[in-house]
PDB file of C-alpha atoms in Angstrom:
ATOM      1  CA  MET N   1      -5.956  14.241  15.773  1.00 52.00           C
ATOM      2  CA  ARG N   2      -8.616  11.953  14.392  1.00 71.00           C
ATOM      3  CA  ASP N   3      -9.185   8.797  16.401  1.00 91.00           C
ATOM      4  CA  GLU N   4      -9.581   6.442  13.317  1.00 95.00           C
ATOM      5  CA  ARG N   5      -6.940   4.638  11.524  1.00 97.00           C
ATOM      6  CA  LEU N   6      -7.177   3.241   7.928  1.00 97.00           C
ATOM      7  CA  ILE N   7      -6.248  -0.500   7.939  1.00 98.00           C
ATOM      8  CA  ILE N   8      -4.767  -1.681   4.538  1.00 98.00           C
ATOM      9  CA  VAL N   9      -4.190  -5.441   4.068  1.00 98.00           C
ATOM     10  CA  ALA N  10      -1.572  -6.629   1.861  1.00 98.00           C
ATOM     11  CA  PRO N  11      -2.232 -10.344   1.645  1.00 98.00           C
ATOM     12  CA  ASN N  12       0.246 -11.890  -0.622  1.00 97.00           C
ATOM     13  CA  GLY N  13       2.806  -9.550  -2.250  1.00 95.00           C
ATOM     14  CA  ALA N  14       4.966 -10.309  -5.209  1.00 95.00           C
ATOM     15  CA  ARG N  15       7.360 -13.066  -4.110  1.00 94.00           C
ATOM     16  CA  ARG N  16       5.762 -15.443  -1.506  1.00 95.00           C
ATOM     17  CA  THR N  17       4.124 -18.480  -2.147  1.00 95.00           C
ATOM     18  CA  HIS N  18       2.343 -21.393  -0.561  1.00 96.00           C
ATOM     19  CA  SER N  19       5.731 -22.725   0.433  1.00 96.00           C
ATOM     20  CA  ASP N  20       6.019 -19.685   2.730  1.00 96.00           C
ATOM     21  CA  HIS N  21       2.653 -20.115   4.175  1.00 97.00           C
ATOM     22  CA  PRO N  22      -0.261 -22.526   3.303  1.00 97.00           C
ATOM     23  CA  ALA N  23      -2.787 -19.685   3.850  1.00 97.00           C
ATOM     24  CA  LEU N  24      -0.942 -17.169   1.529  1.00 97.00           C
ATOM     25  CA  PRO N  25      -3.392 -16.523  -1.339  1.00 98.00           C
ATOM     26  CA  VAL N  26      -2.264 -17.037  -4.837  1.00 97.00           C
ATOM     27  CA  SER N  27      -5.365 -17.846  -7.088  1.00 97.00           C
ATOM     28  CA  PRO N  28      -8.116 -15.233  -7.738  1.00 98.00           C
ATOM     29  CA  GLU N  29     -10.391 -17.179  -5.702  1.00 98.00           C
ATOM     30  CA  GLU N  30      -8.133 -17.617  -2.757  1.00 98.00           C
ATOM     31  CA  ILE N  31      -7.334 -13.811  -2.969  1.00 98.00           C
ATOM     32  CA  ALA N  32     -11.020 -13.043  -2.876  1.00 98.00           C
ATOM     33  CA  ASP N  33     -11.550 -15.446   0.042  1.00 98.00           C
ATOM     34  CA  THR N  34      -8.787 -13.706   1.996  1.00 98.00           C
ATOM     35  CA  VAL N  35      -9.956 -10.184   1.154  1.00 98.00           C
ATOM     36  CA  ALA N  36     -13.523 -11.190   2.181  1.00 98.00           C
ATOM     37  CA  ALA N  37     -12.282 -12.518   5.579  1.00 98.00           C
ATOM     38  CA  CYS N  38     -10.249  -9.241   6.049  1.00 98.00           C
ATOM     39  CA  VAL N  39     -12.940  -6.992   5.348  1.00 98.00           C
ATOM     40  CA  GLU N  40     -14.805  -8.678   7.994  1.00 98.00           C
ATOM     41  CA  ALA N  41     -11.864  -8.372  10.385  1.00 98.00           C
ATOM     42  CA  GLY N  42     -11.737  -4.476   9.787  1.00 98.00           C
ATOM     43  CA  ALA N  43      -9.748  -3.865   6.619  1.00 98.00           C
ATOM     44  CA  ALA N  44     -11.124  -1.007   4.432  1.00 98.00           C
ATOM     45  CA  MET N  45      -8.515  -1.309   1.571  1.00 98.00           C
ATOM     46  CA  VAL N  46      -6.725  -4.130  -0.007  1.00 98.00           C
ATOM     47  CA  HIS N  47      -3.349  -3.995  -1.703  1.00 98.00           C
ATOM     48  CA  LEU N  48      -3.678  -6.566  -4.426  1.00 97.00           C
ATOM     49  CA  HIS N  49      -0.992  -8.348  -6.255  1.00 97.00           C
ATOM     50  CA  ALA N  50      -2.107 -10.483  -9.213  1.00 98.00           C
ATOM     51  CA  ARG N  51      -0.288 -13.935 -10.029  1.00 97.00           C
ATOM     52  CA  ASP N  52      -0.189 -15.457 -13.416  1.00 96.00           C
ATOM     53  CA  GLN N  53      -1.011 -19.316 -13.996  1.00 94.00           C
ATOM     54  CA  LEU N  54       2.463 -20.297 -12.609  1.00 94.00           C
ATOM     55  CA  GLY N  55       1.806 -18.404  -9.459  1.00 94.00           C
ATOM     56  CA  GLY N  56       4.195 -15.556 -10.405  1.00 95.00           C
ATOM     57  CA  HIS N  57       3.839 -11.901  -9.939  1.00 96.00           C
ATOM     58  CA  SER N  58       1.954 -10.217 -12.824  1.00 97.00           C
ATOM     59  CA  LEU N  59       1.170  -6.741 -14.230  1.00 98.00           C
ATOM     60  CA  GLU N  60      -0.581  -8.414 -17.165  1.00 97.00           C
ATOM     61  CA  ILE N  61      -3.939  -6.636 -17.654  1.00 98.00           C
ATOM     62  CA  SER N  62      -5.940 -10.246 -17.903  1.00 98.00           C
ATOM     63  CA  ASP N  63      -4.476 -11.417 -14.617  1.00 98.00           C
ATOM     64  CA  ASN N  64      -5.160  -8.336 -12.672  1.00 98.00           C
ATOM     65  CA  ALA N  65      -8.763  -8.088 -14.131  1.00 98.00           C
ATOM     66  CA  ALA N  66      -9.372 -11.664 -13.174  1.00 98.00           C
ATOM     67  CA  VAL N  67      -8.556 -10.745  -9.523  1.00 98.00           C
ATOM     68  CA  MET N  68     -10.439  -7.687  -9.522  1.00 98.00           C
ATOM     69  CA  GLU N  69     -13.431  -9.179 -10.840  1.00 98.00           C
ATOM     70  CA  GLU N  70     -13.488 -12.036  -8.368  1.00 98.00           C
ATOM     71  CA  VAL N  71     -12.806  -9.590  -5.336  1.00 98.00           C
ATOM     72  CA  ARG N  72     -15.595  -7.456  -6.531  1.00 97.00           C
ATOM     73  CA  ARG N  73     -17.829 -10.664  -6.846  1.00 98.00           C
ATOM     74  CA  ARG N  74     -17.164 -11.634  -3.284  1.00 97.00           C
ATOM     75  CA  VAL N  75     -17.193  -8.210  -1.411  1.00 98.00           C
ATOM     76  CA  GLY N  76     -18.732  -5.755  -3.734  1.00 97.00           C
ATOM     77  CA  ASP N  77     -17.975  -2.331  -2.831  1.00 96.00           C
ATOM     78  CA  ARG N  78     -17.191  -3.089   0.901  1.00 97.00           C
ATOM     79  CA  VAL N  79     -13.412  -2.638   0.241  1.00 98.00           C
ATOM     80  CA  VAL N  80     -11.240   0.016  -1.814  1.00 97.00           C
ATOM     81  CA  VAL N  81      -9.244  -2.141  -4.102  1.00 98.00           C
ATOM     82  CA  GLN N  82      -5.733  -0.890  -4.735  1.00 98.00           C
ATOM     83  CA  LEU N  83      -3.749  -2.382  -7.504  1.00 98.00           C
ATOM     84  CA  THR N  84      -0.094  -2.659  -7.301  1.00 98.00           C
ATOM     85  CA  THR N  85       2.354  -1.608  -9.963  1.00 98.00           C
ATOM     86  CA  GLU N  86       5.491  -3.235  -8.396  1.00 97.00           C
ATOM     87  CA  ALA N  87       8.096  -4.126 -11.105  1.00 95.00           C
ATOM     88  CA  VAL N  88       9.932  -6.788  -9.197  1.00 92.00           C
ATOM     89  CA  GLY N  89      12.926  -6.303 -11.873  1.00 91.00           C
ATOM     90  CA  ARG N  90      10.665  -7.341 -14.787  1.00 93.00           C
ATOM     91  CA  TYR N  91       8.314  -4.299 -15.596  1.00 97.00           C
ATOM     92  CA  GLN N  92       9.162  -0.897 -16.945  1.00 97.00           C
ATOM     93  CA  PRO N  93       7.212   2.282 -16.202  1.00 97.00           C
ATOM     94  CA  ALA N  94       5.530   2.204 -19.488  1.00 97.00           C
ATOM     95  CA  GLN N  95       4.077  -1.284 -18.679  1.00 98.00           C
ATOM     96  CA  GLN N  96       3.358  -0.189 -15.097  1.00 98.00           C
ATOM     97  CA  MET N  97       1.356   2.639 -16.300  1.00 98.00           C
ATOM     98  CA  ALA N  98      -0.333   0.724 -18.962  1.00 98.00           C
ATOM     99  CA  LEU N  99      -2.168  -1.274 -16.283  1.00 98.00           C
ATOM    100  CA  ILE N 100      -3.530   1.376 -14.619  1.00 98.00           C
ATOM    101  CA  ARG N 101      -4.774   3.006 -17.677  1.00 98.00           C
ATOM    102  CA  ALA N 102      -6.447   0.054 -18.749  1.00 98.00           C
ATOM    103  CA  LEU N 103      -8.057  -1.048 -15.690  1.00 98.00           C
ATOM    104  CA  GLU N 104      -8.563   2.206 -13.881  1.00 98.00           C
ATOM    105  CA  PRO N 105      -8.866   0.787 -10.346  1.00 98.00           C
ATOM    106  CA  GLU N 106     -10.606   2.740  -7.524  1.00 97.00           C
ATOM    107  CA  ALA N 107      -6.898   3.060  -6.059  1.00 97.00           C
ATOM    108  CA  ALA N 108      -3.224   2.113  -6.988  1.00 98.00           C
ATOM    109  CA  SER N 109       0.117   2.155  -5.488  1.00 98.00           C
ATOM    110  CA  PHE N 110       3.275   3.488  -7.110  1.00 98.00           C
ATOM    111  CA  ALA N 111       6.823   3.341  -5.846  1.00 97.00           C
ATOM    112  CA  LEU N 112       8.215   6.637  -7.092  1.00 97.00           C
ATOM    113  CA  ARG N 113      11.775   5.120  -7.395  1.00 96.00           C
ATOM    114  CA  GLU N 114      10.212   2.695  -9.982  1.00 97.00           C
ATOM    115  CA  LEU N 115       7.912   5.120 -11.950  1.00 98.00           C
ATOM    116  CA  ILE N 116      10.820   7.636 -11.919  1.00 98.00           C
ATOM    117  CA  PRO N 117      14.080   5.867 -12.004  1.00 96.00           C
ATOM    118  CA  SER N 118      15.942   8.839 -13.372  1.00 96.00           C
ATOM    119  CA  PRO N 119      15.133  12.452 -14.190  1.00 96.00           C
ATOM    120  CA  GLU N 120      14.436  12.008 -17.773  1.00 97.00           C
ATOM    121  CA  TYR N 121      11.346  10.039 -16.582  1.00 97.00           C
ATOM    122  CA  GLU N 122       9.901  12.833 -14.695  1.00 98.00           C
ATOM    123  CA  SER N 123       7.855  14.568 -17.250  1.00 97.00           C
ATOM    124  CA  ASP N 124       5.948  11.311 -18.689  1.00 97.00           C
ATOM    125  CA  SER N 125       5.492   9.976 -15.170  1.00 98.00           C
ATOM    126  CA  GLY N 126       4.290  13.402 -13.825  1.00 98.00           C
ATOM    127  CA  ASN N 127       1.871  13.658 -16.842  1.00 98.00           C
ATOM    128  CA  PHE N 128       0.615  10.088 -16.057  1.00 98.00           C
ATOM    129  CA  PHE N 129       0.212  11.088 -12.126  1.00 98.00           C
ATOM    130  CA  HIS N 130      -1.921  14.056 -13.025  1.00 98.00           C
ATOM    131  CA  TRP N 131      -4.064  11.587 -15.276  1.00 98.00           C
ATOM    132  CA  VAL N 132      -4.541   9.244 -12.300  1.00 98.00           C
ATOM    133  CA  ALA N 133      -5.822  12.120 -10.393  1.00 96.00           C
ATOM    134  CA  GLU N 134      -8.351  13.345 -13.031  1.00 97.00           C
ATOM    135  CA  ARG N 135      -9.586   9.950 -13.360  1.00 96.00           C
ATOM    136  CA  ASN N 136     -10.274   9.983  -9.399  1.00 95.00           C
ATOM    137  CA  ILE N 137      -8.046   7.018  -8.938  1.00 97.00           C
ATOM    138  CA  LEU N 138      -6.523   7.248  -5.267  1.00 96.00           C
ATOM    139  CA  ALA N 139      -2.550   7.142  -5.778  1.00 97.00           C
ATOM    140  CA  GLN N 140      -0.559   5.937  -3.029  1.00 98.00           C
ATOM    141  CA  TYR N 141       3.056   6.939  -3.475  1.00 98.00           C
ATOM    142  CA  ILE N 142       5.552   4.299  -1.783  1.00 98.00           C
ATOM    143  CA  LEU N 143       8.475   5.748  -0.115  1.00 98.00           C
ATOM    144  CA  TYR N 144      11.585   3.708   1.164  1.00 96.00           C
ATOM    145  CA  SER N 145      13.661   6.369   2.727  1.00 95.00           C
ATOM    146  CA  GLU N 146      13.969  10.034   3.960  1.00 96.00           C
ATOM    147  CA  GLN N 147      15.566  10.773   0.514  1.00 96.00           C
ATOM    148  CA  ASP N 148      12.510   9.268  -1.226  1.00 97.00           C
ATOM    149  CA  LEU N 149      10.207  11.687   0.790  1.00 98.00           C
ATOM    150  CA  ARG N 150      12.335  14.673   0.051  1.00 98.00           C
ATOM    151  CA  TYR N 151      12.148  13.858  -3.627  1.00 98.00           C
ATOM    152  CA  TYR N 152       8.304  13.436  -3.236  1.00 98.00           C
ATOM    153  CA  LEU N 153       8.333  16.849  -1.901  1.00 98.00           C
ATOM    154  CA  ASP N 154      10.436  18.271  -4.340  1.00 98.00           C
ATOM    155  CA  LEU N 155       8.070  16.873  -7.140  1.00 98.00           C
ATOM    156  CA  LEU N 156       5.121  18.124  -5.520  1.00 97.00           C
ATOM    157  CA  GLU N 157       6.526  21.691  -5.178  1.00 97.00           C
ATOM    158  CA  ARG N 158       7.589  21.582  -8.794  1.00 97.00           C
ATOM    159  CA  GLY N 159       3.913  20.633  -9.906  1.00 97.00           C
ATOM    160  CA  LEU N 160       5.037  17.107 -11.289  1.00 97.00           C
ATOM    161  CA  LEU N 161       2.860  15.527  -8.846  1.00 97.00           C
ATOM    162  CA  PRO N 162      -0.907  16.541  -8.425  1.00 96.00           C
ATOM    163  CA  SER N 163      -1.827  18.117  -5.068  1.00 92.00           C
ATOM    164  CA  ARG N 164      -4.839  16.044  -4.648  1.00 91.00           C
ATOM    165  CA  ARG N 165      -6.081  12.299  -4.662  1.00 91.00           C
ATOM    166  CA  HIS N 166      -3.136  10.774  -3.108  1.00 95.00           C
ATOM    167  CA  HIS N 167      -1.652   9.510   0.057  1.00 96.00           C
ATOM    168  CA  LEU N 168       1.776   8.058   1.071  1.00 98.00           C
ATOM    169  CA  LEU N 169       3.328   4.861   2.263  1.00 98.00           C
ATOM    170  CA  PHE N 170       6.369   4.774   4.268  1.00 98.00           C
ATOM    171  CA  VAL N 171       8.233   1.364   4.157  1.00 97.00           C
ATOM    172  CA  LEU N 172      10.145   0.838   7.418  1.00 96.00           C
ATOM    173  CA  GLY N 173      13.290  -1.489   7.472  1.00 86.00           C
ATOM    174  CA  ARG N 174      13.346  -2.193   3.795  1.00 74.00           C
ATOM    175  CA  TYR N 175      17.242  -2.354   4.020  1.00 64.00           C
ATOM    176  CA  SER N 176      17.625  -3.444   7.541  1.00 62.00           C
ATOM    177  CA  ALA N 177      19.255  -6.632   8.728  1.00 62.00           C
ATOM    178  CA  ASN N 178      17.258  -9.518   7.833  1.00 73.00           C
ATOM    179  CA  GLN N 179      14.456  -7.016   6.771  1.00 78.00           C
ATOM    180  CA  GLN N 180      13.400  -6.682  10.483  1.00 88.00           C
ATOM    181  CA  SER N 181      11.790  -3.235  11.057  1.00 94.00           C
ATOM    182  CA  THR N 182      11.762  -1.359  14.463  1.00 94.00           C
ATOM    183  CA  PRO N 183       9.792   1.680  15.550  1.00 96.00           C
ATOM    184  CA  GLU N 184      12.901   3.641  15.367  1.00 95.00           C
ATOM    185  CA  ASP N 185      12.928   3.429  11.587  1.00 95.00           C
ATOM    186  CA  LEU N 186       9.894   6.005  11.500  1.00 96.00           C
ATOM    187  CA  ALA N 187      11.949   8.719  13.065  1.00 96.00           C
ATOM    188  CA  PRO N 188      13.524  10.120   9.544  1.00 95.00           C
ATOM    189  CA  PHE N 189       9.824  10.121   8.185  1.00 97.00           C
ATOM    190  CA  ILE N 190       8.473  11.723  11.132  1.00 96.00           C
ATOM    191  CA  GLU N 191      10.622  14.656  10.977  1.00 94.00           C
ATOM    192  CA  LEU N 192       9.603  15.724   7.551  1.00 96.00           C
ATOM    193  CA  LEU N 193       5.607  15.395   8.426  1.00 96.00           C
ATOM    194  CA  PRO N 194       5.045  19.187   9.187  1.00 95.00           C
ATOM    195  CA  ARG N 195       6.035  19.648   5.425  1.00 95.00           C
ATOM    196  CA  LEU N 196       3.087  17.314   4.341  1.00 95.00           C
ATOM    197  CA  ASN N 197       0.617  19.824   5.285  1.00 92.00           C
ATOM    198  CA  ASP N 198      -1.663  16.928   7.098  1.00 91.00           C
ATOM    199  CA  ARG N 199      -1.358  14.567   3.957  1.00 93.00           C
ATOM    200  CA  ARG N 200      -2.412  11.301   5.010  1.00 95.00           C
ATOM    201  CA  TRP N 201       0.272   8.597   5.381  1.00 97.00           C
ATOM    202  CA  ALA N 202       0.524   4.932   6.269  1.00 98.00           C
ATOM    203  CA  ILE N 203       3.452   2.593   7.100  1.00 98.00           C
ATOM    204  CA  CYS N 204       4.317  -1.052   6.452  1.00 98.00           C
ATOM    205  CA  ALA N 205       7.066  -3.013   8.427  1.00 96.00           C
ATOM    206  CA  PHE N 206       8.731  -6.355   8.186  1.00 95.00           C
ATOM    207  CA  GLY N 207       9.261  -8.980  11.006  1.00 91.00           C
ATOM    208  CA  ALA N 208       7.860  -9.872  14.414  1.00 90.00           C
ATOM    209  CA  ARG N 209       7.830  -6.241  15.574  1.00 94.00           C
ATOM    210  CA  GLU N 210       5.503  -5.191  12.813  1.00 96.00           C
ATOM    211  CA  GLN N 211       2.537  -4.358  15.163  1.00 96.00           C
ATOM    212  CA  GLU N 212       4.568  -2.544  17.485  1.00 96.00           C
ATOM    213  CA  CYS N 213       5.646  -0.376  14.470  1.00 97.00           C
ATOM    214  CA  LEU N 214       2.155   0.028  13.229  1.00 98.00           C
ATOM    215  CA  LEU N 215       1.059   1.091  16.841  1.00 98.00           C
ATOM    216  CA  ALA N 216       3.979   3.611  16.798  1.00 97.00           C
ATOM    217  CA  ALA N 217       2.642   5.141  13.753  1.00 98.00           C
ATOM    218  CA  ALA N 218      -0.965   5.157  14.769  1.00 98.00           C
ATOM    219  CA  GLN N 219       0.116   7.585  17.972  1.00 96.00           C
ATOM    220  CA  LYS N 220       1.822   9.731  15.328  1.00 96.00           C
ATOM    221  CA  GLY N 221      -1.426   9.852  13.222  1.00 96.00           C
ATOM    222  CA  GLY N 222      -0.560   7.392  10.443  1.00 97.00           C
ATOM    223  CA  ASP N 223      -2.594   4.711   9.043  1.00 98.00           C
ATOM    224  CA  LEU N 224      -1.349   0.903   8.747  1.00 98.00           C
ATOM    225  CA  ARG N 225      -0.650  -1.716   6.161  1.00 98.00           C
ATOM    226  CA  ILE N 226      -0.350  -5.198   7.488  1.00 98.00           C
ATOM    227  CA  GLY N 227      -0.576  -8.557   5.887  1.00 97.00           C
ATOM    228  CA  PHE N 228       1.687 -11.637   4.570  1.00 97.00           C
ATOM    229  CA  GLU N 229       3.359  -9.461   1.869  1.00 96.00           C
ATOM    230  CA  ASN N 230       5.638  -8.071   4.655  1.00 95.00           C
ATOM    231  CA  ASN N 231       5.302 -10.255   7.678  1.00 95.00           C
ATOM    232  CA  LEU N 232       4.016 -13.898   8.498  1.00 96.00           C
ATOM    233  CA  LEU N 233       4.599 -13.556  12.127  1.00 94.00           C
ATOM    234  CA  LYS N 234       2.650 -12.516  15.302  1.00 93.00           C
ATOM    235  CA  PRO N 235       4.008 -10.280  17.788  1.00 91.00           C
ATOM    236  CA  ASP N 236       5.024 -13.306  19.756  1.00 91.00           C
ATOM    237  CA  GLY N 237       7.370 -14.418  16.993  1.00 91.00           C
ATOM    238  CA  ASP N 238       5.050 -17.539  16.266  1.00 94.00           C
ATOM    239  CA  LEU N 239       3.576 -17.927  12.716  1.00 96.00           C
ATOM    240  CA  ALA N 240       0.195 -16.065  12.262  1.00 97.00           C
ATOM    241  CA  ALA N 241      -2.677 -18.335  11.204  1.00 97.00           C
ATOM    242  CA  SER N 242      -3.986 -16.045   8.299  1.00 98.00           C
ATOM    243  CA  ASN N 243      -4.038 -12.456   6.980  1.00 98.00           C
ATOM    244  CA  ALA N 244      -7.546 -12.090   8.575  1.00 98.00           C
ATOM    245  CA  ASP N 245      -6.051 -12.957  12.082  1.00 97.00           C
ATOM    246  CA  GLN N 246      -3.414 -10.472  11.446  1.00 97.00           C
ATOM    247  CA  VAL N 247      -5.968  -7.722  10.927  1.00 98.00           C
ATOM    248  CA  ARG N 248      -8.110  -9.015  13.937  1.00 97.00           C
ATOM    249  CA  ASP N 249      -5.057  -8.596  16.150  1.00 97.00           C
ATOM    250  CA  LEU N 250      -4.206  -5.365  14.981  1.00 97.00           C
ATOM    251  CA  VAL N 251      -7.894  -3.817  15.487  1.00 98.00           C
ATOM    252  CA  ALA N 252      -7.872  -5.206  19.109  1.00 97.00           C
ATOM    253  CA  ALA N 253      -4.640  -3.611  19.727  1.00 97.00           C
ATOM    254  CA  LEU N 254      -5.747  -0.301  18.276  1.00 97.00           C
ATOM    255  CA  GLU N 255      -8.887  -0.367  20.148  1.00 96.00           C
ATOM    256  CA  LYS N 256      -6.951  -0.818  23.308  1.00 96.00           C
ATOM    257  CA  SER N 257      -4.953   2.190  22.415  1.00 95.00           C
ATOM    258  CA  GLY N 258      -8.268   4.198  21.940  1.00 96.00           C
ATOM    259  CA  TYR N 259      -8.337   4.045  17.985  1.00 97.00           C
ATOM    260  CA  THR N 260     -11.147   2.588  15.711  1.00 96.00           C
ATOM    261  CA  PRO N 261     -10.643   1.405  12.150  1.00 97.00           C
ATOM    262  CA  THR N 262     -11.891   3.603   9.480  1.00 95.00           C
ATOM    263  CA  GLY N 263     -14.792   2.246   7.568  1.00 95.00           C
ATOM    264  CA  VAL N 264     -14.980   2.168   3.827  1.00 96.00           C
ATOM    265  CA  SER N 265     -17.766   4.756   3.475  1.00 94.00           C
ATOM    266  CA  THR N 266     -15.674   7.074   5.725  1.00 93.00           C
ATOM    267  CA  LEU N 267     -12.499   6.623   3.625  1.00 92.00           C
ATOM    268  CA  ARG N 268     -14.345   7.256   0.476  1.00 92.00           C
ATOM    269  CA  ALA N 269     -16.086  10.509   1.732  1.00 89.00           C
ATOM    270  CA  GLU N 270     -12.904  11.950   3.484  1.00 80.00           C
ATOM    271  CA  SER N 271     -11.714  15.191   2.275  1.00 57.00           C
ATOM    272  CA  ASP N 272      -8.247  14.002   2.435  1.00 59.00           C
ATOM    273  CA  PHE N 273      -8.751  11.826  -0.469  1.00 63.00           C
ATOM    274  CA  GLN N 274     -10.701  14.266  -2.612  1.00 56.00           C
TER     275      GLN N 274
END
């Protein structure tokens, strides 16, 4: 098992604002500042949510282009930029796909249950996912449950998903009480790992036990997504100072356990993602 672990930072998400945490980035400039600090701390990929002029979640092409441009201006190619396609109850699959077709980011995330909300969407979404792979966009399929993972495997076996240029994100505790994740939430996914044929996967988790969940995933070979999108707290329950502080604390915990963060050059070169 490799001793490197990819750290993905998700600095803002779709819903939180400055009222939740003053250091939560909203504007393109704030997001770029945060990404730069997180890259210095050890993150190799950033999961980006653009906001509109009122601070709301946006899949509008212009809003996302502005954030991508500002991040690239600040950090160049020192981070893999992953655009979200999260619907938040506002956007339909056609709009989610249109964003990625227009901007062709280096990476993009897709909740399977959003892009394929029912079987009649399988064909169009499957064609889109194959286009994503052909354009060398690194897809991340977001899975919220064992049932989602089984559906992913079914789609893969039927050829509706490409066999290359993607990895997985398991969301722990999405439907737990108060959205508080525990390491035990990983168990249903772990049981199906042998069927992934060494496909790369990561987790994200909610609440004060986030880091504990991430370290449990690292021990099983998983990569790690951290940041204010899912959790504002440190392991001791106090409010975290910033996204970068969360990344630094995670790097220290990983190194104490014998792991090192995956560098962006290594990430781009790895055969897992080819």
